[in-house]
Structures are given as C-alpha cells and as structure tokens.
Amino acid sequence: ADGYHEIWIYVNGTDDLGEDMGTLAYAPVFVNLTKVISAEISPTKSVAVIDSGESRVGQKTIILQLNNTGNSNVTYDLTLTNYDSTRIQVSFADDGTETYEKQQSVAPGAQAIVRIYATAGSSARADEDSRFDMTVQHDGLVLATSEITVQVAPDHAIIFIAPSAIQVAPGNTVDS
C-alpha cells in the first residue's frame, strides 16, 4: 500500500475456427491498495515478579512483541503509563533514565521486540501490586494496549537490637 502497483492486461483472441489470432491489445493498469494501519501487542496482560535480592532494589526486563498487522511500513508511538511511580519505576531505557515514550518502526507483517525495564524501589511492597500500561499509537489513534502488573517478591528480615553481652540468672544457661 506504500505505492502504485503496475499490472499488465493482455487480450488474446481466436477466430470462429479456433485459430489463434495472437495478442489483440495490451495496456497497463495502475492499482493503489487501501492503506491499512493496525497493530497487536502480545501479551495484552502479564505479571512481572521482581526479586529484590540482597539490595532491596530489583529490576526486571519485560519483553513484549509488537506486530504490524497492517499492509504498510509504520512508525508507531509507544507510551508507558505508570500508575504507581512511588513504588516502581518503568522506562524504555536500560540505563536508569526515565524514558516513557519512544518510536518503533515495523514493516508490514513483521514483528518487533519491545523491552521495558521495571525497577522496584525501597518503598515497594510485596503485599501490594503495582501496574503500568504500554500503549501503541499511530497519528494519535490508540491501536493496542498491554497491561503489566508488577509484583515484588517478599523479602523478610528481622533485625534484633540487643546488647552484645547477655546476663543470665544463676543456675540458668543461654543456648547460642
């Protein structure tokens, strides 16, 4: 659909006796296909679990597949919407910078991999999920959306604050 297509039409003939009369006429026909702009994102819903490890701050790379289901080369506008920026940070950039928008070109019938980096900060909670969306747009029209729920793996720790010397009443013991 990105240009005109030239199709040649030939008219051959035969007479009443079935004899071939050859090519009687030919001419080009120029056809322009209707441009179809559409996209699919896969998966449309997913869950990412971030393991904070020992640092209490963890990162997860989330990979989505963007499909150009139309018939034209398209540059899509991708946007991240973070609904809980106090607990998780999301970005298209892997270097820690906040990049919420980017463009992605995809040929017709082709796919592109979209990487999103989600980071759980020290205020992230294992008992509360966070969510963000990635939308695919073209010329301001939303074509597809993927909803990602982010969970932080539990990280339980108990710190006892006690003196280093322990006293025991006479006749009792302390097991270490």
XYZ file of C-alpha atoms in Angstrom, residues 12-151:
140
model
C -5.702 -12.626 -26.884
C -8.138 -13.807 -29.485
C -9.234 -16.816 -31.509
C -11.376 -16.771 -34.638
C -14.560 -18.816 -35.258
C -12.463 -21.763 -36.432
C -10.393 -21.769 -33.225
C -7.296 -20.332 -34.865
C -5.090 -18.250 -32.596
C -5.203 -14.585 -33.575
C -2.419 -13.637 -31.135
C -2.397 -10.623 -28.867
C -5.095 -8.152 -29.853
C -4.363 -5.473 -27.264
C -2.483 -4.823 -24.042
C -2.273 -1.986 -21.559
C -1.044 -1.301 -18.017
C -3.403 -0.808 -15.092
C -2.141 1.067 -12.039
C -3.552 -0.063 -8.711
C -3.135 1.634 -5.355
C -4.138 -0.526 -2.388
C -6.054 0.942 0.524
C -3.598 1.643 3.328
C -4.375 -0.363 6.462
C -2.735 0.746 9.719
C -3.144 -1.684 12.621
C -1.091 -3.296 15.361
C -1.224 -6.003 18.004
C 0.817 -6.239 21.190
C 1.471 -9.548 22.876
C 0.790 -10.315 25.631
C -2.088 -7.948 26.331
C -1.882 -8.719 30.065
C 1.054 -10.043 32.031
C 2.582 -10.248 35.501
C 6.232 -9.478 36.244
C 7.730 -10.547 39.570
C 10.741 -8.557 40.727
C 13.109 -10.288 43.106
C 14.834 -7.634 45.172
C 17.749 -9.890 46.065
C 20.008 -8.609 48.801
C 19.893 -4.928 47.880
C 16.126 -4.334 48.383
C 16.115 -2.825 44.886
C 15.429 -5.117 41.946
C 14.958 -4.760 38.213
C 13.071 -6.887 35.687
C 13.237 -6.687 31.895
C 9.762 -7.109 30.435
C 9.605 -8.140 26.774
C 6.566 -7.545 24.575
C 6.042 -8.382 20.900
C 4.683 -5.664 18.623
C 3.056 -6.984 15.427
C 2.330 -4.806 12.394
C -0.934 -6.361 11.202
C -1.424 -3.738 8.503
C -0.092 -3.533 4.951
C 2.232 -0.517 5.250
C 5.534 0.417 6.821
C 4.571 2.154 10.058
C 6.371 4.049 12.787
C 4.374 3.549 15.963
C 4.394 5.814 19.003
C 4.858 3.780 22.210
C 3.934 5.263 25.596
C 4.311 3.999 29.163
C 1.767 4.998 31.818
C 2.914 4.187 35.355
C 0.068 4.137 37.894
C 2.352 3.771 40.941
C 5.580 5.687 40.385
C 6.325 5.849 44.123
C 6.895 2.079 44.286
C 8.109 1.100 40.818
C 9.844 2.934 38.020
C 9.407 1.916 34.383
C 11.350 3.016 31.341
C 12.220 2.093 27.771
C 15.858 2.881 28.659
C 18.046 0.368 30.474
C 20.426 2.960 31.907
C 18.111 4.282 34.619
C 16.899 7.347 32.725
C 13.152 7.899 32.633
C 12.075 7.290 29.041
C 8.280 6.970 28.828
C 7.913 7.479 25.073
C 9.648 6.057 22.032
C 9.018 5.303 18.389
C 9.279 1.882 16.778
C 9.229 1.218 13.019
C 7.823 -2.113 11.870
C 7.428 -3.446 8.321
C 4.048 -4.874 7.255
C 3.532 -8.390 8.567
C 6.653 -8.150 10.733
C 7.239 -8.116 14.475
C 9.415 -6.040 16.773
C 10.591 -6.749 20.306
C 9.841 -4.006 22.840
C 11.871 -4.006 26.064
C 10.607 -2.292 29.195
C 12.696 -2.035 32.354
C 10.794 -2.091 35.657
C 12.637 -1.254 38.864
C 11.283 -1.756 42.362
C 12.494 0.819 44.835
C 12.944 0.581 48.579
C 9.300 1.612 49.151
C 7.945 -1.271 47.023
C 5.747 -3.708 48.926
C 5.254 -7.424 48.416
C 1.663 -7.264 49.656
C 0.566 -4.651 47.082
C 0.789 -4.987 43.312
C 1.709 -2.080 41.052
C 0.588 -1.585 37.460
C 1.592 0.160 34.272
C 0.345 0.149 30.681
C 2.104 0.383 27.357
C 0.032 1.841 24.516
C 0.711 1.672 20.790
C -0.491 4.654 18.769
C -0.301 5.957 15.224
C -1.353 9.509 14.359
C -2.946 9.854 17.814
C -5.129 6.751 17.423
C -4.622 4.036 20.079
C -4.173 0.707 18.288
C -3.196 -1.642 21.133
C -2.563 -1.686 24.890
C -0.698 -4.073 27.163
C -1.376 -4.060 30.912
C 1.503 -5.202 33.112
C 1.092 -5.961 36.816
C 4.306 -5.804 38.820
C 4.744 -7.810 41.992
